[in-house]
CSV table of C-alpha atoms in Angstrom, one decimal:
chain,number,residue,atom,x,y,z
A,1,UNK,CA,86.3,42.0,-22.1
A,2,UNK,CA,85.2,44.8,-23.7
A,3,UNK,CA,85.5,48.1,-21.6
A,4,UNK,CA,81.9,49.9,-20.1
A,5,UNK,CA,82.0,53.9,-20.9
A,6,UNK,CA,81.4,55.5,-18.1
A,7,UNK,CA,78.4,57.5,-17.4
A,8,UNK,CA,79.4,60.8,-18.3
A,9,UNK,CA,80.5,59.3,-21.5
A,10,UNK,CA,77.5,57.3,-22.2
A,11,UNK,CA,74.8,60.4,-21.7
A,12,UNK,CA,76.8,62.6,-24.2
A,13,UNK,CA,76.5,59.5,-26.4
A,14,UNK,CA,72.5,59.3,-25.5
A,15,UNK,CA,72.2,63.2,-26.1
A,16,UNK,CA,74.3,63.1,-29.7
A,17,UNK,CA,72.1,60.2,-31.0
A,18,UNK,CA,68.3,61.7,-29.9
A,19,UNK,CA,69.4,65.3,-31.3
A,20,UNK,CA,70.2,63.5,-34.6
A,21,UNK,CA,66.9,61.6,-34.3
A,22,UNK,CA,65.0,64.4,-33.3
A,23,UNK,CA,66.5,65.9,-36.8
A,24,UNK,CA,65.9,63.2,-38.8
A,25,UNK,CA,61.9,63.4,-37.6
A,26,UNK,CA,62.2,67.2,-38.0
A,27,UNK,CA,63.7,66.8,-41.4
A,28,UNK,CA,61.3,63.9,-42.4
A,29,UNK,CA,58.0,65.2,-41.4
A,30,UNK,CA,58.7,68.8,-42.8
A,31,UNK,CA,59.5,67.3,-46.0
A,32,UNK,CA,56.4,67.2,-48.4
A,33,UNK,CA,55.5,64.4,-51.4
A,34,UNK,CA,54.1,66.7,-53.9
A,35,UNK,CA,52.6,65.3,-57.0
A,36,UNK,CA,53.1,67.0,-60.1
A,37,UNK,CA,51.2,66.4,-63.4
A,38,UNK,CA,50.2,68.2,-66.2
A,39,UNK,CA,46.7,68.5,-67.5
A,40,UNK,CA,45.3,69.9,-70.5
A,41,UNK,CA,48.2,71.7,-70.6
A,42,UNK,CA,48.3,73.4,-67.4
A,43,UNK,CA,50.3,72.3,-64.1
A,44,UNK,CA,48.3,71.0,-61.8
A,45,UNK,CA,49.8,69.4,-58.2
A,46,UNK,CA,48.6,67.2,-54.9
A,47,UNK,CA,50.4,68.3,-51.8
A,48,UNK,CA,48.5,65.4,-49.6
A,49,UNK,CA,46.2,66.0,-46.8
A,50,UNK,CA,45.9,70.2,-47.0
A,51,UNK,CA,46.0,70.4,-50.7
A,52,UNK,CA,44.8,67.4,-52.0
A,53,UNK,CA,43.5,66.7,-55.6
A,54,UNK,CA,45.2,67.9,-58.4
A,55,UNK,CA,45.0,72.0,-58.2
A,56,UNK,CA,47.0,74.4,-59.8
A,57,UNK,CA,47.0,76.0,-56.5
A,58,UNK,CA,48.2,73.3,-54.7
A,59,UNK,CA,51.5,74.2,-56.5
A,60,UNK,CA,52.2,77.2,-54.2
A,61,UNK,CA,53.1,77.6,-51.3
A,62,UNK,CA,50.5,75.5,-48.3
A,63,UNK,CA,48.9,77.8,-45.3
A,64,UNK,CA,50.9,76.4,-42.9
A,65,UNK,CA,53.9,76.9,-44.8
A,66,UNK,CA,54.0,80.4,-43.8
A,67,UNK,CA,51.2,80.6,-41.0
A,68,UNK,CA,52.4,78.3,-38.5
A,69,UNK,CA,51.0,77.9,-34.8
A,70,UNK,CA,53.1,80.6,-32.8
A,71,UNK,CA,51.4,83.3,-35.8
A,72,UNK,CA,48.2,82.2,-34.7
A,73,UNK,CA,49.1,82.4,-31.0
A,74,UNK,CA,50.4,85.6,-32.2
A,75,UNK,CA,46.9,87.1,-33.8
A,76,UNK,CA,44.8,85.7,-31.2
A,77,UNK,CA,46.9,86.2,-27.6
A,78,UNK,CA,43.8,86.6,-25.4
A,79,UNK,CA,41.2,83.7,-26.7
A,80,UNK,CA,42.0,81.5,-23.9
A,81,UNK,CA,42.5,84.0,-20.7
A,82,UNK,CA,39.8,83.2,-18.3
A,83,UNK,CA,37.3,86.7,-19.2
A,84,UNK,CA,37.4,85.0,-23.2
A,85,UNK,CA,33.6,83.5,-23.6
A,86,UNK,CA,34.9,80.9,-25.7
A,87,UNK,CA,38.0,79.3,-23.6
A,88,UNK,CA,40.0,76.2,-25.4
A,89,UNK,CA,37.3,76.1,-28.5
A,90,UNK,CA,39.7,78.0,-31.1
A,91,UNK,CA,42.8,76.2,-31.9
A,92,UNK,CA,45.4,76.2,-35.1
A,93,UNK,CA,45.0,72.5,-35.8
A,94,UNK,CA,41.3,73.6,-36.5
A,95,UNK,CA,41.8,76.0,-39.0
A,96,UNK,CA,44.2,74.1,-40.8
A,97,UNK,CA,41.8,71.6,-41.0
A,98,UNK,CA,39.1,73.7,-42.5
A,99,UNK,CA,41.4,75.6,-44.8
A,100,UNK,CA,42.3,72.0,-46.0
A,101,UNK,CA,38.8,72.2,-47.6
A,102,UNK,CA,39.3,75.5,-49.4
A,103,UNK,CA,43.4,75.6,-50.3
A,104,UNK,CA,42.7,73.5,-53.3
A,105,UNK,CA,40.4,75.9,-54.1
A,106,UNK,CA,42.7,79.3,-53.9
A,107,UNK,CA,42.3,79.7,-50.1
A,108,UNK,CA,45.3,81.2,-49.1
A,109,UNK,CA,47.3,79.3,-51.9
A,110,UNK,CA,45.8,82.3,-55.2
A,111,UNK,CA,49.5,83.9,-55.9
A,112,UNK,CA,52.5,84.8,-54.9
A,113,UNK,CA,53.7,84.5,-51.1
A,114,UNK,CA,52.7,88.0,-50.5
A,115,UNK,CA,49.4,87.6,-51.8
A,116,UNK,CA,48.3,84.4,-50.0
A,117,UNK,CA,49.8,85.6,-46.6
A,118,UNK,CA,47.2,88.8,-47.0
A,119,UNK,CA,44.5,86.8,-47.9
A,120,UNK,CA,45.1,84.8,-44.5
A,121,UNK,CA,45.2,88.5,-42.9
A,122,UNK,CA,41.9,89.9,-44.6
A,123,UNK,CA,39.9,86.5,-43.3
A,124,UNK,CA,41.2,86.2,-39.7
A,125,UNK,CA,40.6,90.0,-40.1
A,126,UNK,CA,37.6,89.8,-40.2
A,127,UNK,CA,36.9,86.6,-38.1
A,128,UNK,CA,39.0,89.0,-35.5
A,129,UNK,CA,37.1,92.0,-35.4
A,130,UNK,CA,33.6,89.5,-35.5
A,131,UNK,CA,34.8,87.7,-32.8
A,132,UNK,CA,36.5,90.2,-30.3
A,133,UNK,CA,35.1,90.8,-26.4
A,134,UNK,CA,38.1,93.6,-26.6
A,135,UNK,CA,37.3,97.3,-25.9
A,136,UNK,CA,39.3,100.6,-26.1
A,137,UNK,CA,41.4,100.6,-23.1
A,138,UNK,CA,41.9,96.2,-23.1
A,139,UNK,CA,44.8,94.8,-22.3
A,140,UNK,CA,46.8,94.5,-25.2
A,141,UNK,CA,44.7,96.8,-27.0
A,142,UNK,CA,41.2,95.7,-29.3
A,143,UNK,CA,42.9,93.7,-31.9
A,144,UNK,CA,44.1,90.9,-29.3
A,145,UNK,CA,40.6,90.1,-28.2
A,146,UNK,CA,39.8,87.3,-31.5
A,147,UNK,CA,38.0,84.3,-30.8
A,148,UNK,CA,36.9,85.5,-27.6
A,149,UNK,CA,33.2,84.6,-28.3
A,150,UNK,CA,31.7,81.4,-30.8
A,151,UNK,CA,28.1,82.3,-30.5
A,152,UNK,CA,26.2,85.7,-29.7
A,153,UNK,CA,25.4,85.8,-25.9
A,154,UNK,CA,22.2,87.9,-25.6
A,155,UNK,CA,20.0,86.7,-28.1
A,156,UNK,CA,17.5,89.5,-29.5
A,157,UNK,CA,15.0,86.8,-31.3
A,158,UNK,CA,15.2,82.9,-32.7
A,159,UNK,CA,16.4,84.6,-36.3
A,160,UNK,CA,13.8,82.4,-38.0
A,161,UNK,CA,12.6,83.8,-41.4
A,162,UNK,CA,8.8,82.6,-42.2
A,163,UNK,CA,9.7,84.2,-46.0
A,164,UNK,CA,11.5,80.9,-46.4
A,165,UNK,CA,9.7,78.5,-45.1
A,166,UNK,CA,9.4,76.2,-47.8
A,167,UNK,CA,13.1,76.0,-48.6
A,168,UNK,CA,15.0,76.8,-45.3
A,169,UNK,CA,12.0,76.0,-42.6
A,170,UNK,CA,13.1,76.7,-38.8
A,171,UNK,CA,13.5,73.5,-36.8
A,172,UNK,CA,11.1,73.2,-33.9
A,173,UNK,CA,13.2,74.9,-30.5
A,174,UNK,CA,15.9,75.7,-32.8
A,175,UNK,CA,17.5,79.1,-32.7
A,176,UNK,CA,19.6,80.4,-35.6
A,177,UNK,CA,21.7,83.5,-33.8
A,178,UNK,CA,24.9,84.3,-34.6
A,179,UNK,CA,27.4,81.4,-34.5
A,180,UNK,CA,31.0,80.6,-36.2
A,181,UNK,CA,34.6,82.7,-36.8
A,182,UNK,CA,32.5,84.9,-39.0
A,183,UNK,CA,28.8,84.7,-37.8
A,184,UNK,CA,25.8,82.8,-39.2
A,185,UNK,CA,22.6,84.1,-39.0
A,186,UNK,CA,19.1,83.5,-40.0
A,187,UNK,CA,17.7,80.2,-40.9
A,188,UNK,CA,18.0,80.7,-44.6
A,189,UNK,CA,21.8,80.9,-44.1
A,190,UNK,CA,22.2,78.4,-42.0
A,191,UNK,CA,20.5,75.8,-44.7
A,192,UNK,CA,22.9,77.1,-47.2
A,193,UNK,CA,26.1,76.8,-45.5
A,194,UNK,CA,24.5,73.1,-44.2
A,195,UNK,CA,23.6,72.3,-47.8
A,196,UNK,CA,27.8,73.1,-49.0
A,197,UNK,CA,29.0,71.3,-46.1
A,198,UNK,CA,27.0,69.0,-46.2
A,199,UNK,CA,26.0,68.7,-42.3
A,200,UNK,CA,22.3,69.2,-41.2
A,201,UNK,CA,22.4,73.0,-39.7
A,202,UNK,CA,18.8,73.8,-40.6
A,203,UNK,CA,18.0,71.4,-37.8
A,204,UNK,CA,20.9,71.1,-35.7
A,205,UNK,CA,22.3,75.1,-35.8
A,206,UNK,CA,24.1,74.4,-32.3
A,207,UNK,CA,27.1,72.1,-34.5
A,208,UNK,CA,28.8,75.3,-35.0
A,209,UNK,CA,29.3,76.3,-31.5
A,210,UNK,CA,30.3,72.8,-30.6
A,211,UNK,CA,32.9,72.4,-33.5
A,212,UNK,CA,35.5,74.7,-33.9
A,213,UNK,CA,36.6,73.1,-37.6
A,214,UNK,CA,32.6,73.4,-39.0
A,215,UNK,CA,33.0,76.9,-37.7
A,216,UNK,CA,36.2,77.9,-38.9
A,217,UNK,CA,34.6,76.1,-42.5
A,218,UNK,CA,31.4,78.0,-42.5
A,219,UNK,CA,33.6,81.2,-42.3
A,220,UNK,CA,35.5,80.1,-45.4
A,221,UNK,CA,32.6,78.7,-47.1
A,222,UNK,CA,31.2,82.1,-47.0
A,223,UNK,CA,34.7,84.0,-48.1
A,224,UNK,CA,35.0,81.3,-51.0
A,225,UNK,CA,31.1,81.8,-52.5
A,226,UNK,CA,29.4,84.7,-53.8
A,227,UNK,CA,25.9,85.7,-53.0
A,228,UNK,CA,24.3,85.8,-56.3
A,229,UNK,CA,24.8,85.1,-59.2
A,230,UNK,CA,27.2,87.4,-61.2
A,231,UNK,CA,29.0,89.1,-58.1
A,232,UNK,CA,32.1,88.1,-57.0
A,233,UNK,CA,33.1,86.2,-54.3
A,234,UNK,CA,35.0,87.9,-51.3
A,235,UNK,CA,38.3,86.1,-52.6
A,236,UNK,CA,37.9,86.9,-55.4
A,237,UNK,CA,37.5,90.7,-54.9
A,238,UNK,CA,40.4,90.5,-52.4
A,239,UNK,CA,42.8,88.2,-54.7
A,240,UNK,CA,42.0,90.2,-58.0
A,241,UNK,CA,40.3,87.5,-60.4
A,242,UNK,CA,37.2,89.9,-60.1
A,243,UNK,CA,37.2,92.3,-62.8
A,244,UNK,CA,35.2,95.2,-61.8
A,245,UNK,CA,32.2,96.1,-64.3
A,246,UNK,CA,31.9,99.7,-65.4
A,247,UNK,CA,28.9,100.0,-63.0
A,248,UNK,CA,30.8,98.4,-60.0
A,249,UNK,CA,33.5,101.3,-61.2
A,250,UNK,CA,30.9,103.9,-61.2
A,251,UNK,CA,29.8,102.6,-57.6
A,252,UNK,CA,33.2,102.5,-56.4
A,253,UNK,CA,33.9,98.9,-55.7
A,254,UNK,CA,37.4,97.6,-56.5
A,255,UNK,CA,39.1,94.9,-56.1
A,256,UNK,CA,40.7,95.0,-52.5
A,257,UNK,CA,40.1,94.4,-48.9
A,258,UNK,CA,36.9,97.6,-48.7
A,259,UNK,CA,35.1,95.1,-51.0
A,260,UNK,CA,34.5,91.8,-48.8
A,261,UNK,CA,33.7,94.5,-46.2
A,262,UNK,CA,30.9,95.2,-48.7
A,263,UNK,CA,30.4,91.4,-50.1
A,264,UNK,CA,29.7,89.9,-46.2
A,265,UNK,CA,27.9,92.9,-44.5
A,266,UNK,CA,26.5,95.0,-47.3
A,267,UNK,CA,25.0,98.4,-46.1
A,268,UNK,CA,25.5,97.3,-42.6
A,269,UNK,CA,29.2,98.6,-42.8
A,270,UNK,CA,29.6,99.9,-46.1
A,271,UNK,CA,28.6,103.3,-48.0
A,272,UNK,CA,28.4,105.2,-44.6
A,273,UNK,CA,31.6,107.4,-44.8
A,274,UNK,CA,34.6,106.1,-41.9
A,275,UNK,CA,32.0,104.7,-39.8
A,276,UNK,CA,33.3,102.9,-36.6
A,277,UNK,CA,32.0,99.3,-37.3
A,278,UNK,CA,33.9,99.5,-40.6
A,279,UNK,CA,37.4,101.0,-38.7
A,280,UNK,CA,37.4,98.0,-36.4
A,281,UNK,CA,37.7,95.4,-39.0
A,282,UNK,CA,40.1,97.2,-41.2
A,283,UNK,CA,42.2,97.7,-38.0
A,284,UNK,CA,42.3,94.1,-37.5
A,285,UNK,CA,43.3,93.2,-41.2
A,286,UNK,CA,46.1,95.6,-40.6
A,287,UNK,CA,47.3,94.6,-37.1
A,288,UNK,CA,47.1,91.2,-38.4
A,289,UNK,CA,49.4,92.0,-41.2
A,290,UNK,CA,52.2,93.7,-39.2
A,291,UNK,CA,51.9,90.5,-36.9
A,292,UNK,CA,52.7,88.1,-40.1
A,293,UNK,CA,55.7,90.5,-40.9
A,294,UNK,CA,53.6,91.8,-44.2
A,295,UNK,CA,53.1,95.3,-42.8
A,296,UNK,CA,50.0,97.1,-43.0
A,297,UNK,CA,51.5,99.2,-45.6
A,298,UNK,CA,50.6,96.6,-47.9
A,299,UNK,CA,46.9,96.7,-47.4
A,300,UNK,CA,46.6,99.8,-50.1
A,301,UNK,CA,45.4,103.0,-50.1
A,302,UNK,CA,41.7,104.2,-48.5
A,303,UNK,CA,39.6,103.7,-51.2
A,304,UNK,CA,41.1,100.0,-51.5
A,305,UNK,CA,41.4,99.5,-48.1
A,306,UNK,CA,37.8,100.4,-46.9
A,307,UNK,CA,34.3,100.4,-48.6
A,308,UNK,CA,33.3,103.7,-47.0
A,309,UNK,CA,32.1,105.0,-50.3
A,310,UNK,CA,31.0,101.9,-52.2
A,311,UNK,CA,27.8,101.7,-53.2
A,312,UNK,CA,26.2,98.0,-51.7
A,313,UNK,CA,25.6,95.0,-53.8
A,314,UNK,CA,22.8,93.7,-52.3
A,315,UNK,CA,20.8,96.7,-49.8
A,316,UNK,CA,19.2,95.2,-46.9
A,317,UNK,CA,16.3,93.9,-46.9
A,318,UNK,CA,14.0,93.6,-44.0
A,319,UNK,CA,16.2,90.2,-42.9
A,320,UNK,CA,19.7,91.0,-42.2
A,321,UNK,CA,21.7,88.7,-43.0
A,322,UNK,CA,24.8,89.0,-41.6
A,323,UNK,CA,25.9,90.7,-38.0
């Protein structure tokens, strides 16, 4: 008869084997199938669900290979204490899942690791500072207040534009105030980023504050697409696949973080000197980097880092169109 270890024995055994399963699942699931071809010459790869279709950018590194959940804990400590307006909306697993729409696209995945962890920075940068309930003397300081709100909570007016009626026209009882990570407003906008994503926000604006992924990938859409014709995208300007024009020289624009300042808000933020509105976002970028372990030292000098002297793209009109 075979002899019975005792139990002492037998729960060392127990705890040996689950640690070597809980390895072999650790080992497994971080281990990726990526698909490698070559296309007209150029590599292109497939990294499954986040990168997925044959992208040159899908052979870099993934977002959450070096922006994992603690990091976005991390940016956005206070989004969840019980003062927060938007409590257990904002989570990781949703932006990952929007960003799964962009990466193969060069969203966070456009260079080296140094340049695709910035480029995480500059948008949660700004989706930070848009975003923030924090004030000067909050705990933690201003920069741990992101993702407190998902829509504007005192509503000045419905934000529908009769100009565009026959394109974009405002949905009886709808209201088109600011919603998202980086907010939508106006009607016009809302149809456009409804139109890309291919969800009905002309009529229905109120998706955006129910789903935290929609938000997260009208925020992105926006970062990814340029607002007319012949100006560059806020990625682009930020990764440096925009090449300046020799007017966009002589008005002072440059490739850097200054010119999605300039790109999403225009003469809202931009033009107007060191201006506090512009401050606050940069200071996000920045805290944001020295959370990541880039260091704000790698944001560049003024005149790269802000657009306080850039001369607008687009000057307002009488419909703002972003906050």
């Amino acid at each position: 008869m075979p002899a019975i270890p005792n139990m002492g024995t037998l729960a060392i055994t127990l705890l040996v084997m689950t640690a070597a399963a809980a390895f072999w699942v650790a080992t497994a699931d971080s281990s990726k199938q990526i698909i490698v071809k070559t296309v007209k010459g150029e590599k292109v790869c497939d990294q499954g669900w986040e990168c997925k279709g044959l992208s040159k950018y899908c052979c870099n590194q993934t977002i959450s290979d070096f922006f994992q959940t603690y990091q976005f804990e991390d940016l956005f400590a206070k989004r969840n204490t019980p003062v927060a307006h938007a409590v257990g909306f904002w989570d990781y697993k949703s932006f990952i899942t929007a960003a799964a729409l962009y990466q193969p696209h060069g969203f966070g995945t456009t260079g080296g690791s140094e340049t695709q962890m910035k480029e995480v920075a500059a948008f949660l940068g700004h989706v930070g500072a848009k975003t923030s309930c924090g004030y000067g003397v909050a705990t933690g300081g201003p920069e741990a207040w992101g993702l407190c709100y998902n829509k504007e909570m005192s509503p000045s007016q419905d934000y529908c534009d009769e100009y565009f009626k026959y394109d974009y026209p405002c949905s009886p009882g709808a209201d088109y105030y600011g919603r998202g990570a980086i907010p939508i407003y106006w009607n016009y906008n809302y149809g456009k980023v409804g139109e890309a994503l291919k969800q009905d926000l002309l009529n229905h604006p109120e998706y955006i504050e129910q789903n935290a992924t929609l938000a997260f990938q009208a925020a992105m859409w926006r970062w990814m697409t340029p607002d007319k014709k012949g100006q560059p995208s806020a990625h682009d300007a930020f990764v440096g696949t925009w090449k300046p024009s020799k007017n966009d020289t002589l008005a002072k624009r440059v490739p850097g973080f200054g010119t999605t300042m300039n790109i999403l808000y225009g003469d809202s933020v931009c033009g107007q000197g060191d201006v506090d509105q512009m401050n606050t976002i940069v200071s996000h970028y920045q805290h944001y980097l020295d959370l990541m372990g880039v260091g704000r030292e790698k944001a560049g000098p003024h005149e790269v880092l802000t657009c306080a002297e850039q001369v607008p793209f687009n000057p307002s009109s009488k419909s703002a169109s972003s906050s």
